[in-house]
Amino acid sequence: NGVIFRVSKEEMPNFDRREVGYTRLQVPLEFVTFHPNFTGTTPQTNFHLKPNVDVIWLYVPLPSQTMYADENHPLLQSYVDTVLQGCLEWGSEAMAEQFIFTTGGWSRYYLNDTPSSRRPWLFRKQYA
């Protein structure tokens, strides 16, 4: 599951810098399907992919950056919240539910870092 959004070629280096520790891979369009209940009315959501014109990129963690959560590197609630916020903003409650139910490997090493977050207005819209 994921969100597809338009980015110009000129903006891609900014994403590459932001996604340090990840490698950018091209996803063949034949492997992309849209949710059957997908609707969108903004230019960002109301588009059709054009073969031989549009390119979809996916950032995948480098092997050296891939690890399971453990006692010293717990799964952070703030990260889960960020992903769920994206599901709700770009998809729907159903997308957020699907993310929760179809994501495997939830760890017992978990840290609810939300209360100790020092600048919540950067990550949570209700604080803006």
PDB file of C-alpha atoms in Angstrom:
ATOM      1  CA  ASN A   1       0.000   0.000   0.000  1.00  0.00           C
ATOM      2  CA  GLY A   2       1.149   3.492  -0.620  1.00  0.00           C
ATOM      3  CA  VAL A   3       0.381   6.916  -1.961  1.00  0.00           C
ATOM      4  CA  ILE A   4       1.327   8.070  -5.433  1.00  0.00           C
ATOM      5  CA  PHE A   5       1.827  11.788  -5.967  1.00  0.00           C
ATOM      6  CA  ARG A   6       3.313  13.874  -8.743  1.00  0.00           C
ATOM      7  CA  VAL A   7       6.814  15.248  -8.379  1.00  0.00           C
ATOM      8  CA  SER A   8       8.722  17.091 -11.085  1.00  0.00           C
ATOM      9  CA  LYS A   9      12.094  15.798 -12.274  1.00  0.00           C
ATOM     10  CA  GLU A  10      13.646  18.920 -10.789  1.00  0.00           C
ATOM     11  CA  GLU A  11      12.298  18.041  -7.325  1.00  0.00           C
ATOM     12  CA  MET A  12      13.642  14.462  -7.274  1.00  0.00           C
ATOM     13  CA  PRO A  13      17.115  15.395  -5.916  1.00  0.00           C
ATOM     14  CA  ASN A  14      15.353  16.907  -2.863  1.00  0.00           C
ATOM     15  CA  PHE A  15      13.596  13.595  -2.199  1.00  0.00           C
ATOM     16  CA  ASP A  16      16.860  11.698  -2.700  1.00  0.00           C
ATOM     17  CA  ARG A  17      18.523  13.886  -0.046  1.00  0.00           C
ATOM     18  CA  ARG A  18      15.599  13.492   2.348  1.00  0.00           C
ATOM     19  CA  GLU A  19      15.521   9.700   1.939  1.00  0.00           C
ATOM     20  CA  VAL A  20      19.141   9.116   2.962  1.00  0.00           C
ATOM     21  CA  GLY A  21      19.641   5.441   3.831  1.00  0.00           C
ATOM     22  CA  TYR A  22      17.222   4.423   1.078  1.00  0.00           C
ATOM     23  CA  THR A  23      17.683   3.617  -2.594  1.00  0.00           C
ATOM     24  CA  ARG A  24      15.246   4.775  -5.255  1.00  0.00           C
ATOM     25  CA  LEU A  25      13.823   1.983  -7.432  1.00  0.00           C
ATOM     26  CA  GLN A  26      11.556   2.280 -10.454  1.00  0.00           C
ATOM     27  CA  VAL A  27       8.259   0.402 -10.194  1.00  0.00           C
ATOM     28  CA  PRO A  28       6.975  -0.959 -13.514  1.00  0.00           C
ATOM     29  CA  LEU A  29       3.517   0.497 -14.192  1.00  0.00           C
ATOM     30  CA  GLU A  30       2.048  -2.971 -14.796  1.00  0.00           C
ATOM     31  CA  PHE A  31       2.575  -3.672 -11.069  1.00  0.00           C
ATOM     32  CA  VAL A  32       0.539  -0.632  -9.974  1.00  0.00           C
ATOM     33  CA  THR A  33      -3.164  -0.908  -9.210  1.00  0.00           C
ATOM     34  CA  PHE A  34      -5.405   1.673  -7.640  1.00  0.00           C
ATOM     35  CA  HIS A  35      -7.818   0.934  -4.843  1.00  0.00           C
ATOM     36  CA  PRO A  36     -11.258   0.327  -6.399  1.00  0.00           C
ATOM     37  CA  ASN A  37     -12.895   2.948  -4.152  1.00  0.00           C
ATOM     38  CA  PHE A  38     -10.242   5.582  -4.900  1.00  0.00           C
ATOM     39  CA  THR A  39     -11.654   9.009  -5.685  1.00  0.00           C
ATOM     40  CA  GLY A  40      -9.902  12.309  -6.014  1.00  0.00           C
ATOM     41  CA  THR A  41     -10.804  15.747  -7.272  1.00  0.00           C
ATOM     42  CA  THR A  42      -7.544  17.663  -6.840  1.00  0.00           C
ATOM     43  CA  PRO A  43      -4.857  17.783  -9.537  1.00  0.00           C
ATOM     44  CA  GLN A  44      -2.669  15.774  -7.153  1.00  0.00           C
ATOM     45  CA  THR A  45      -5.190  12.895  -6.988  1.00  0.00           C
ATOM     46  CA  ASN A  46      -7.063  13.154 -10.278  1.00  0.00           C
ATOM     47  CA  PHE A  47      -4.660  11.757 -12.854  1.00  0.00           C
ATOM     48  CA  HIS A  48      -4.030   8.697 -14.986  1.00  0.00           C
ATOM     49  CA  LEU A  49      -0.634   7.072 -15.441  1.00  0.00           C
ATOM     50  CA  LYS A  50       0.693   7.244 -18.993  1.00  0.00           C
ATOM     51  CA  PRO A  51       2.917   4.332 -20.110  1.00  0.00           C
ATOM     52  CA  ASN A  52       6.301   5.423 -21.483  1.00  0.00           C
ATOM     53  CA  VAL A  53       5.735   8.881 -19.987  1.00  0.00           C
ATOM     54  CA  ASP A  54       5.133   8.527 -16.252  1.00  0.00           C
ATOM     55  CA  VAL A  55       7.623   6.903 -13.889  1.00  0.00           C
ATOM     56  CA  ILE A  56       6.877   5.639 -10.390  1.00  0.00           C
ATOM     57  CA  TRP A  57       9.692   5.557  -7.859  1.00  0.00           C
ATOM     58  CA  LEU A  58       9.777   3.701  -4.571  1.00  0.00           C
ATOM     59  CA  TYR A  59      12.335   4.315  -1.837  1.00  0.00           C
ATOM     60  CA  VAL A  60      13.569   1.057  -0.302  1.00  0.00           C
ATOM     61  CA  PRO A  61      15.839   0.874   2.758  1.00  0.00           C
ATOM     62  CA  LEU A  62      19.429  -0.102   2.070  1.00  0.00           C
ATOM     63  CA  PRO A  63      20.344  -3.496   3.570  1.00  0.00           C
ATOM     64  CA  SER A  64      22.666  -1.749   6.020  1.00  0.00           C
ATOM     65  CA  GLN A  65      19.697   0.320   7.243  1.00  0.00           C
ATOM     66  CA  THR A  66      17.249  -2.566   7.571  1.00  0.00           C
ATOM     67  CA  MET A  67      16.801  -4.060  11.004  1.00  0.00           C
ATOM     68  CA  TYR A  68      14.067  -5.300  13.248  1.00  0.00           C
ATOM     69  CA  ALA A  69      13.138  -3.239  16.263  1.00  0.00           C
ATOM     70  CA  ASP A  70      14.986  -4.280  19.373  1.00  0.00           C
ATOM     71  CA  GLU A  71      15.548  -3.016  22.904  1.00  0.00           C
ATOM     72  CA  ASN A  72      17.974  -0.327  21.698  1.00  0.00           C
ATOM     73  CA  HIS A  73      16.047   0.584  18.523  1.00  0.00           C
ATOM     74  CA  PRO A  74      12.320   0.419  19.326  1.00  0.00           C
ATOM     75  CA  LEU A  75       9.438   1.070  16.953  1.00  0.00           C
ATOM     76  CA  LEU A  76       8.436   4.696  17.611  1.00  0.00           C
ATOM     77  CA  GLN A  77       4.811   5.722  17.968  1.00  0.00           C
ATOM     78  CA  SER A  78       5.638   9.045  16.277  1.00  0.00           C
ATOM     79  CA  TYR A  79       6.683   7.118  13.123  1.00  0.00           C
ATOM     80  CA  VAL A  80       3.501   5.019  13.140  1.00  0.00           C
ATOM     81  CA  ASP A  81       1.496   8.223  13.649  1.00  0.00           C
ATOM     82  CA  THR A  82       3.217   9.858  10.654  1.00  0.00           C
ATOM     83  CA  VAL A  83       2.352   6.915   8.397  1.00  0.00           C
ATOM     84  CA  LEU A  84      -1.240   6.791   9.657  1.00  0.00           C
ATOM     85  CA  GLN A  85      -1.585  10.549   9.205  1.00  0.00           C
ATOM     86  CA  GLY A  86      -0.544  10.086   5.572  1.00  0.00           C
ATOM     87  CA  CYS A  87      -3.092   7.281   5.150  1.00  0.00           C
ATOM     88  CA  LEU A  88      -5.846   9.508   6.542  1.00  0.00           C
ATOM     89  CA  GLU A  89      -4.769  12.601   4.606  1.00  0.00           C
ATOM     90  CA  TRP A  90      -4.181  10.963   1.232  1.00  0.00           C
ATOM     91  CA  GLY A  91      -6.504   7.987   1.507  1.00  0.00           C
ATOM     92  CA  SER A  92      -9.190   7.352   4.080  1.00  0.00           C
ATOM     93  CA  GLU A  93      -9.939   5.631   7.358  1.00  0.00           C
ATOM     94  CA  ALA A  94     -10.153   2.424   5.346  1.00  0.00           C
ATOM     95  CA  MET A  95      -6.580   2.943   4.097  1.00  0.00           C
ATOM     96  CA  ALA A  96      -5.360   3.510   7.658  1.00  0.00           C
ATOM     97  CA  GLU A  97      -7.154   0.353   8.822  1.00  0.00           C
ATOM     98  CA  GLN A  98      -5.725  -1.638   5.928  1.00  0.00           C
ATOM     99  CA  PHE A  99      -2.220  -0.412   6.798  1.00  0.00           C
ATOM    100  CA  ILE A 100      -2.613  -1.601  10.390  1.00  0.00           C
ATOM    101  CA  PHE A 101      -4.075  -4.992   9.512  1.00  0.00           C
ATOM    102  CA  THR A 102      -1.756  -5.796   6.596  1.00  0.00           C
ATOM    103  CA  THR A 103       1.528  -4.639   8.139  1.00  0.00           C
ATOM    104  CA  GLY A 104       3.416  -7.516   9.703  1.00  0.00           C
ATOM    105  CA  GLY A 105       6.282  -7.680  12.107  1.00  0.00           C
ATOM    106  CA  TRP A 106       4.870  -5.363  14.756  1.00  0.00           C
ATOM    107  CA  SER A 107       7.466  -5.483  17.483  1.00  0.00           C
ATOM    108  CA  ARG A 108       7.159  -5.901  21.209  1.00  0.00           C
ATOM    109  CA  TYR A 109       9.937  -3.286  21.330  1.00  0.00           C
ATOM    110  CA  TYR A 110       7.815  -0.175  21.153  1.00  0.00           C
ATOM    111  CA  LEU A 111       8.241   3.339  22.503  1.00  0.00           C
ATOM    112  CA  ASN A 112       5.371   5.772  22.862  1.00  0.00           C
ATOM    113  CA  ASP A 113       7.534   8.829  22.237  1.00  0.00           C
ATOM    114  CA  THR A 114       4.575  11.097  21.490  1.00  0.00           C
ATOM    115  CA  PRO A 115       4.233  12.627  24.981  1.00  0.00           C
ATOM    116  CA  SER A 116       7.946  13.459  25.020  1.00  0.00           C
ATOM    117  CA  SER A 117       7.944  14.959  21.542  1.00  0.00           C
ATOM    118  CA  ARG A 118       9.456  18.413  21.933  1.00  0.00           C
ATOM    119  CA  ARG A 119       8.041  20.046  18.781  1.00  0.00           C
ATOM    120  CA  PRO A 120       4.695  18.386  18.003  1.00  0.00           C
ATOM    121  CA  TRP A 121       3.623  21.262  15.717  1.00  0.00           C
ATOM    122  CA  LEU A 122       6.149  20.003  13.159  1.00  0.00           C
ATOM    123  CA  PHE A 123       4.477  16.595  12.910  1.00  0.00           C
ATOM    124  CA  ARG A 124       0.870  16.990  14.027  1.00  0.00           C
ATOM    125  CA  LYS A 125      -1.499  19.380  12.330  1.00  0.00           C
ATOM    126  CA  GLN A 126      -3.668  19.909  15.407  1.00  0.00           C
ATOM    127  CA  TYR A 127      -0.736  21.784  17.016  1.00  0.00           C
ATOM    128  CA  ALA A 128      -0.197  24.176  14.097  1.00  0.00           C
TER     129      ALA A 128
END
